[in-house]
Short mmCIF file of C-alpha atoms and ligand atoms in Angstrom, two decimals:
data_model
loop_
_atom_site.label_atom_id
_atom_site.label_comp_id
_atom_site.label_asym_id
_atom_site.label_seq_id
_atom_site.Cartn_x
_atom_site.Cartn_y
_atom_site.Cartn_z
CA MET A 14 108.60 104.55 137.62
CA SER A 15 111.06 102.50 135.57
CA THR A 16 113.65 102.97 132.82
CA ILE A 17 113.41 100.94 129.65
CA ALA A 18 116.37 100.29 127.35
CA HIS A 19 116.68 98.40 124.08
CA ALA A 20 119.72 96.78 122.47
CA HIS A 21 120.35 94.61 119.45
CA PRO A 22 122.49 91.48 119.42
CA ASN A 23 125.50 91.32 117.14
CA ILE A 24 126.98 88.68 114.91
CA ALA A 25 130.69 88.15 115.15
CA LEU A 26 132.67 88.38 111.91
CA ILE A 27 135.94 87.81 113.76
CA LYS A 28 135.10 85.69 116.78
CA TYR A 29 135.86 85.94 120.46
CA TRP A 30 136.36 82.40 121.75
CA GLY A 31 138.58 82.21 124.79
CA LYS A 32 139.37 84.31 127.86
CA GLU A 33 142.70 85.76 128.95
CA SER A 34 141.14 86.48 132.35
CA ILE A 35 137.94 84.87 133.59
CA GLU A 36 137.77 87.21 136.58
CA ARG A 37 137.87 90.43 134.53
CA ASN A 38 136.29 88.80 131.46
CA ILE A 39 139.14 89.81 129.16
CA PRO A 40 139.07 88.04 125.78
CA SER A 41 142.18 86.21 124.54
CA SER A 42 141.87 87.80 121.12
CA PRO A 43 140.25 90.82 119.45
CA SER A 44 136.92 90.52 117.67
CA ILE A 45 134.69 92.36 115.19
CA SER A 46 130.92 92.27 114.88
CA LEU A 47 127.95 93.59 113.01
CA THR A 48 125.07 94.89 115.12
CA ILE A 49 121.88 93.49 113.71
CA ASN A 50 118.53 95.30 113.69
CA LYS A 51 115.15 93.51 113.91
CA LEU A 52 116.34 91.29 116.79
CA THR A 53 115.94 93.27 120.01
CA THR A 54 116.17 92.89 123.78
CA ARG A 55 113.91 95.22 125.81
CA THR A 56 114.87 95.58 129.47
CA SER A 57 113.19 97.63 132.17
CA VAL A 58 114.78 98.40 135.51
CA ARG A 59 113.19 99.84 138.66
CA PRO A 60 114.24 100.11 142.28
CA ILE A 61 112.31 97.89 144.71
CA ASN A 62 112.37 97.49 148.47
CA ASP A 63 113.19 93.85 148.98
CA GLY A 64 115.98 91.86 147.21
CA ASP A 65 116.75 91.85 143.48
CA ARG A 66 114.17 90.22 141.23
CA PHE A 67 114.68 89.10 137.60
CA LEU A 68 111.80 88.43 135.30
CA PHE A 69 112.26 86.90 131.90
CA GLY A 70 109.05 87.49 129.99
CA ASN A 71 106.51 87.02 132.76
CA GLU A 72 108.46 84.39 134.59
CA GLN A 73 110.66 85.01 137.62
CA VAL A 74 114.08 83.41 137.11
CA GLU A 75 117.36 82.95 138.93
CA ASP A 76 120.27 84.14 136.79
CA GLU A 77 123.71 83.59 138.17
CA LYS A 78 125.38 85.78 135.53
CA ILE A 79 123.16 88.77 136.35
CA THR A 80 123.57 88.22 140.11
CA ARG A 81 127.36 88.21 139.77
CA PHE A 82 127.24 91.25 137.51
CA LEU A 83 125.17 93.31 139.98
CA GLU A 84 127.49 92.29 142.79
CA PHE A 85 130.43 93.55 140.73
CA LEU A 86 128.67 96.87 139.91
CA ARG A 87 127.79 97.52 143.54
CA HIS A 88 131.50 97.60 144.46
CA THR A 89 131.58 100.94 142.62
CA TYR A 90 128.03 102.23 142.26
CA ALA A 91 125.26 102.71 144.80
CA ILE A 92 122.60 100.60 143.13
CA PRO A 93 119.67 99.65 145.39
CA PRO A 94 117.74 96.37 145.06
CA ILE A 95 116.11 96.31 141.63
CA GLU A 96 113.60 94.51 139.52
CA ILE A 97 114.85 93.67 136.02
CA LEU A 98 112.27 92.70 133.43
CA THR A 99 113.70 91.41 130.13
CA GLU A 100 112.08 90.29 126.89
CA ASN A 101 113.65 89.17 123.62
CA ASN A 102 111.81 89.12 120.30
CA PHE A 103 113.98 86.13 119.25
CA PRO A 104 115.05 82.70 120.66
CA THR A 105 117.19 83.02 123.79
CA GLY A 106 120.41 81.09 124.40
CA ALA A 107 120.34 79.58 120.93
CA GLY A 108 123.41 81.19 119.39
CA LEU A 109 121.77 84.52 118.57
CA ALA A 110 123.80 86.54 121.07
CA SER A 111 121.00 87.11 123.56
CA SER A 112 123.59 87.69 126.30
CA ALA A 113 125.14 90.45 124.15
CA SER A 114 121.91 92.41 123.73
CA GLY A 115 120.83 91.46 127.27
CA PHE A 116 123.80 92.97 129.09
CA ALA A 117 124.01 95.93 126.70
CA ALA A 118 120.35 96.78 127.41
CA LEU A 119 120.84 96.26 131.16
CA VAL A 120 123.86 98.58 131.39
CA THR A 121 122.10 101.19 129.25
CA ALA A 122 119.03 101.06 131.53
CA LEU A 123 121.09 101.17 134.77
CA ASN A 124 123.15 104.11 133.52
CA GLU A 125 119.96 106.09 132.89
CA GLU A 126 117.92 105.00 135.92
CA PHE A 127 120.69 105.63 138.46
CA LYS A 128 122.30 108.62 136.67
CA LEU A 129 125.69 106.92 136.52
CA GLY A 130 126.84 109.40 133.86
CA LEU A 131 128.85 106.82 131.93
CA ALA A 132 130.12 107.50 128.40
CA GLN A 133 129.32 104.79 125.83
CA SER A 134 132.89 103.45 126.00
CA GLU A 135 132.54 103.07 129.78
CA GLN A 136 129.17 101.36 129.35
CA SER A 137 130.87 99.02 126.89
CA VAL A 138 133.53 98.08 129.45
CA LEU A 139 130.85 97.38 132.06
CA ALA A 140 128.72 95.37 129.62
CA ARG A 141 131.82 93.28 128.85
CA MET A 142 131.98 92.25 132.49
CA GLY A 143 128.52 90.73 132.05
CA SER A 144 129.27 89.11 128.70
CA GLY A 145 132.23 89.71 126.38
CA SER A 146 130.12 90.11 123.25
CA ALA A 147 127.83 92.62 125.06
CA ALA A 148 130.63 95.19 124.94
CA ARG A 149 130.03 95.38 121.16
CA SER A 150 126.21 95.67 121.39
CA ILE A 151 126.38 99.09 123.08
CA PHE A 152 127.20 100.39 119.60
CA GLY A 153 125.51 100.12 116.23
CA GLY A 154 127.27 99.55 112.91
CA ILE A 155 130.41 97.45 112.60
CA VAL A 156 132.23 97.31 115.90
CA SER A 157 135.63 96.11 117.09
CA LEU A 158 136.72 94.95 120.54
CA GLU A 159 140.43 94.88 121.28
CA GLY A 160 142.92 95.48 124.04
CA PRO A 161 144.36 97.14 125.95
CA THR A 162 141.15 98.94 126.96
CA TRP A 163 138.69 96.22 125.82
CA ALA A 164 136.06 98.91 125.27
CA ALA A 165 134.34 98.40 121.94
CA GLN A 166 134.92 100.92 119.15
CA VAL A 167 132.90 101.76 116.07
CA LEU A 168 134.69 100.90 112.82
CA LEU A 169 131.81 101.93 110.56
CA LYS A 170 128.56 103.57 111.64
CA GLN A 171 125.18 102.03 110.92
CA ASN A 172 124.73 103.67 107.51
CA ASP A 173 128.37 103.74 106.42
CA TRP A 174 128.17 100.35 104.69
CA PRO A 175 124.63 99.09 104.07
CA LEU A 176 124.51 95.28 104.26
CA ASP A 177 121.67 92.78 104.25
CA ILE A 178 121.68 90.08 106.92
CA VAL A 179 119.61 86.91 106.80
CA VAL A 180 119.38 84.68 109.86
CA ALA A 181 118.36 81.10 109.11
CA ILE A 182 116.88 79.61 112.28
CA THR A 183 117.47 75.86 112.35
CA ASP A 184 116.86 75.22 116.07
CA ASP A 185 114.87 77.18 118.67
CA ASN A 186 116.24 75.29 121.67
CA ILE A 187 118.73 76.49 124.25
CA LYS A 188 122.23 75.23 123.47
CA ASP A 189 123.67 72.44 125.62
CA VAL A 190 126.89 74.24 126.52
CA SER A 191 126.96 78.02 127.04
CA SER A 192 129.65 80.09 125.33
CA SER A 193 131.29 80.98 128.66
CA VAL A 194 131.64 77.33 129.64
CA GLY A 195 132.52 76.19 126.12
CA MET A 196 135.35 78.64 125.58
CA THR A 197 136.93 77.76 128.93
CA MET A 198 136.77 74.06 127.97
CA SER A 199 138.41 74.88 124.61
CA LYS A 200 141.28 76.74 126.28
CA GLU A 201 141.89 73.79 128.57
CA SER A 202 141.68 71.00 126.04
CA SER A 203 141.78 71.95 122.34
CA PRO A 204 145.21 71.26 120.82
CA TYR A 205 144.48 74.08 118.34
CA TYR A 206 143.63 76.74 120.91
CA ASP A 207 146.99 78.60 120.90
CA ASP A 208 147.10 78.71 117.11
CA TRP A 209 143.50 79.94 117.08
CA VAL A 210 144.38 82.88 119.33
CA LYS A 211 147.47 83.72 117.27
CA SER A 212 145.71 83.55 113.92
CA SER A 213 142.75 85.57 115.24
CA GLU A 214 145.09 88.56 115.65
CA THR A 215 145.96 88.39 111.96
CA ASP A 216 142.35 87.81 110.91
CA PHE A 217 141.31 90.80 113.01
CA LYS A 218 143.83 93.14 111.37
CA ASN A 219 142.90 91.97 107.89
CA ALA A 220 139.15 92.11 108.49
CA ARG A 221 139.41 95.62 109.95
CA LYS A 222 141.33 96.76 106.87
CA TYR A 223 138.81 95.19 104.44
CA ILE A 224 135.87 96.65 106.37
CA LEU A 225 137.34 100.16 106.30
CA GLN A 226 137.95 99.68 102.55
CA ARG A 227 134.42 98.18 102.19
CA ASN A 228 136.08 95.32 100.32
CA PHE A 229 133.37 92.64 100.49
CA ASP A 230 135.25 90.00 98.49
CA ARG A 231 138.23 90.00 100.84
CA LEU A 232 135.97 90.14 103.90
CA ILE A 233 134.23 86.96 102.69
CA GLU A 234 137.52 85.01 102.83
CA VAL A 235 138.63 86.14 106.25
CA ALA A 236 135.18 85.98 107.93
CA GLU A 237 134.34 82.46 106.71
CA SER A 238 137.80 81.19 107.50
CA ASN A 239 137.74 82.70 111.02
CA CYS A 240 134.31 81.18 111.67
CA LEU A 241 135.39 77.71 110.55
CA LYS A 242 138.58 77.93 112.60
CA MET A 243 136.54 78.71 115.73
CA HIS A 244 134.30 75.71 115.03
CA ALA A 245 137.42 73.56 114.48
CA VAL A 246 138.57 74.59 117.97
CA MET A 247 135.11 73.77 119.34
CA LEU A 248 135.13 70.36 117.63
CA SER A 249 138.58 69.55 118.96
CA THR A 250 137.59 70.46 122.55
CA LEU A 251 137.20 67.62 125.04
CA PRO A 252 134.40 66.70 125.27
CA SER A 253 133.70 67.93 121.75
CA LEU A 254 131.49 71.01 121.27
CA PHE A 255 129.34 70.37 118.25
CA TYR A 256 126.80 73.15 117.79
CA TRP A 257 125.66 72.37 114.23
CA ASN A 258 122.85 70.25 112.85
CA PRO A 259 122.27 68.96 109.29
CA ALA A 260 120.43 72.16 108.31
CA THR A 261 123.41 74.26 109.45
CA VAL A 262 125.65 72.35 107.03
CA ALA A 263 123.06 72.53 104.25
CA CYS A 264 122.87 76.32 104.65
CA ILE A 265 126.66 76.64 104.42
CA LYS A 266 126.60 74.61 101.21
CA GLN A 267 123.71 76.66 99.81
CA ILE A 268 125.45 79.96 100.55
CA ARG A 269 128.61 78.75 98.82
CA ASP A 270 126.53 77.64 95.81
CA LEU A 271 124.87 81.07 95.67
CA ARG A 272 128.28 82.68 95.65
CA GLU A 273 129.37 80.46 92.76
CA GLN A 274 126.34 81.83 90.93
CA GLY A 275 127.61 85.37 91.49
CA ILE A 276 125.56 86.43 94.55
CA PRO A 277 127.74 88.40 96.98
CA VAL A 278 127.06 86.56 100.25
CA PHE A 279 129.01 84.83 103.02
CA PHE A 280 128.05 82.82 106.09
CA THR A 281 128.96 83.00 109.72
CA ILE A 282 127.87 80.89 112.69
CA ASP A 283 128.32 81.61 116.40
CA ALA A 284 127.89 79.11 119.25
CA GLY A 285 124.67 77.58 118.00
CA ALA A 286 123.02 76.00 114.99
CA GLN A 287 121.75 79.19 113.31
CA VAL A 288 123.39 80.40 110.12
CA LYS A 289 123.78 84.09 109.43
CA ALA A 290 124.20 85.16 105.82
CA VAL A 291 125.73 88.59 105.21
CA CYS A 292 125.11 90.02 101.75
CA LEU A 293 125.47 93.18 99.74
CA PRO A 294 122.29 95.29 99.66
CA GLY A 295 119.56 94.21 97.30
CA THR A 296 120.38 90.50 97.57
CA GLY A 297 118.96 89.75 101.02
CA GLU A 298 115.43 89.01 99.86
CA ASN A 299 116.59 86.42 97.35
CA VAL A 300 119.01 84.83 99.85
CA ALA A 301 116.21 84.66 102.49
CA HIS A 302 113.86 83.00 100.02
CA ILE A 303 116.44 80.37 99.04
CA LEU A 304 117.58 79.66 102.61
CA SER A 305 113.97 79.29 103.78
CA GLN A 306 113.65 76.33 101.39
CA VAL A 307 116.69 74.48 102.76
CA PRO A 308 115.43 71.33 104.57
CA GLY A 309 115.49 71.88 108.33
CA VAL A 310 115.34 75.68 108.20
CA LEU A 311 112.44 76.66 110.47
CA ARG A 312 112.24 80.27 109.30
CA THR A 313 114.43 83.17 108.27
CA ILE A 314 114.74 86.68 109.67
CA SER A 315 115.77 89.45 107.30
CA ALA A 316 117.63 92.34 108.84
CA THR A 317 120.16 95.05 108.16
CA VAL A 318 122.79 96.81 110.25
CA GLY A 319 121.43 98.00 113.61
CA GLU A 320 121.90 101.10 115.76
CA ASP A 321 123.34 101.87 119.22
CA ALA A 322 121.53 100.62 122.35
CA TRP A 323 118.93 103.23 123.33
CA ILE A 324 116.52 104.42 126.01
CA GLU A 325 112.81 104.18 125.33
CA THR A 326 111.22 107.60 125.72
C1 DP6 B 409 130.68 82.48 119.62
O1 DP6 B 409 130.09 86.88 124.85
O2 DP6 B 409 128.52 84.94 125.18
O3 DP6 B 409 129.30 84.38 119.99
O4 DP6 B 409 131.87 86.61 127.74
O5 DP6 B 409 131.45 84.31 128.53
O6 DP6 B 409 129.52 85.85 128.18
P1 DP6 B 409 130.91 85.46 127.73
O7 DP6 B 409 130.78 84.89 126.25
P2 DP6 B 409 129.91 85.42 125.04
O8 DP6 B 409 130.62 84.64 123.83
C2 DP6 B 409 130.39 84.91 122.50
C3 DP6 B 409 130.95 83.83 121.65
C4 DP6 B 409 130.60 83.89 120.18
C5 DP6 B 409 131.60 84.74 119.40
C6 DP6 B 409 131.47 86.24 119.53
O9 DP6 B 409 130.37 86.74 119.76
O10 DP6 B 409 132.50 86.90 119.31
#
């Protein structure tokens, strides 16, 4: 009666923050991410007779992004009115890439339900039209997104480089300014925006090289620096985009202290207050324990590298 798909969110190691084209949702710079298991979106799709209906959990919602996305798809594909039922096992809209897993799961479900016959790279391009970061969540492992095709590509598969990931949740609330709105504001007003785009190209090339070499020490430098540069652009946007809270800063400090003590770990933060710690295998448990004691940390989630989006059978 319905098709159910699952997808994981991803955490960006080299960030996408800015659009070359709003209409075609083309990023201004290439990005790299790590698909993260444990956090999952589950989306079911079924044809219905009346107009489209979206349910988030058990609640019917209006979602402008999904409405626009379906409108775009129907230019090419014969998709009847549908009911979309989505659930996340993690906080939504709080900087944990729920739009990435959301659109990746939706495209995966639509492809199956309506026999669209799309290859994963084509699904990635479609998912990008819903949300840029969703292009990367079609795939597991470590994934890049670059032009000219802007279809995500797998750099390393799920088991090619085992890594531990700890997410420190410091705020469960929905962020004040969405990524889509925030990055457009940054392009219009941050004096650092052009330099950010230029330096992201270099960071991307370096990070890709270090990932393929599995050189964790060099990846630490480029990933933390790229993250802080994006937040510098956010801070210098008018009005300023300030996604952190005191616990976010305390986690950054704690992760740097752990590294001083010889623990191989680095931090990254997307558009929200949560801190993600990426560590070499075997260290995640210790890092989770220490981060859970940082004042203001509500809880931690321990994960590893996740797999491709999939259909529930
Ligand atoms: C900070 O993919 O949510 O997480 O394309 O407008 O939907 P839209 O933006 P979105 O932005 C993600 C921003 C980020 C960095 C990243 O994931 O690369």
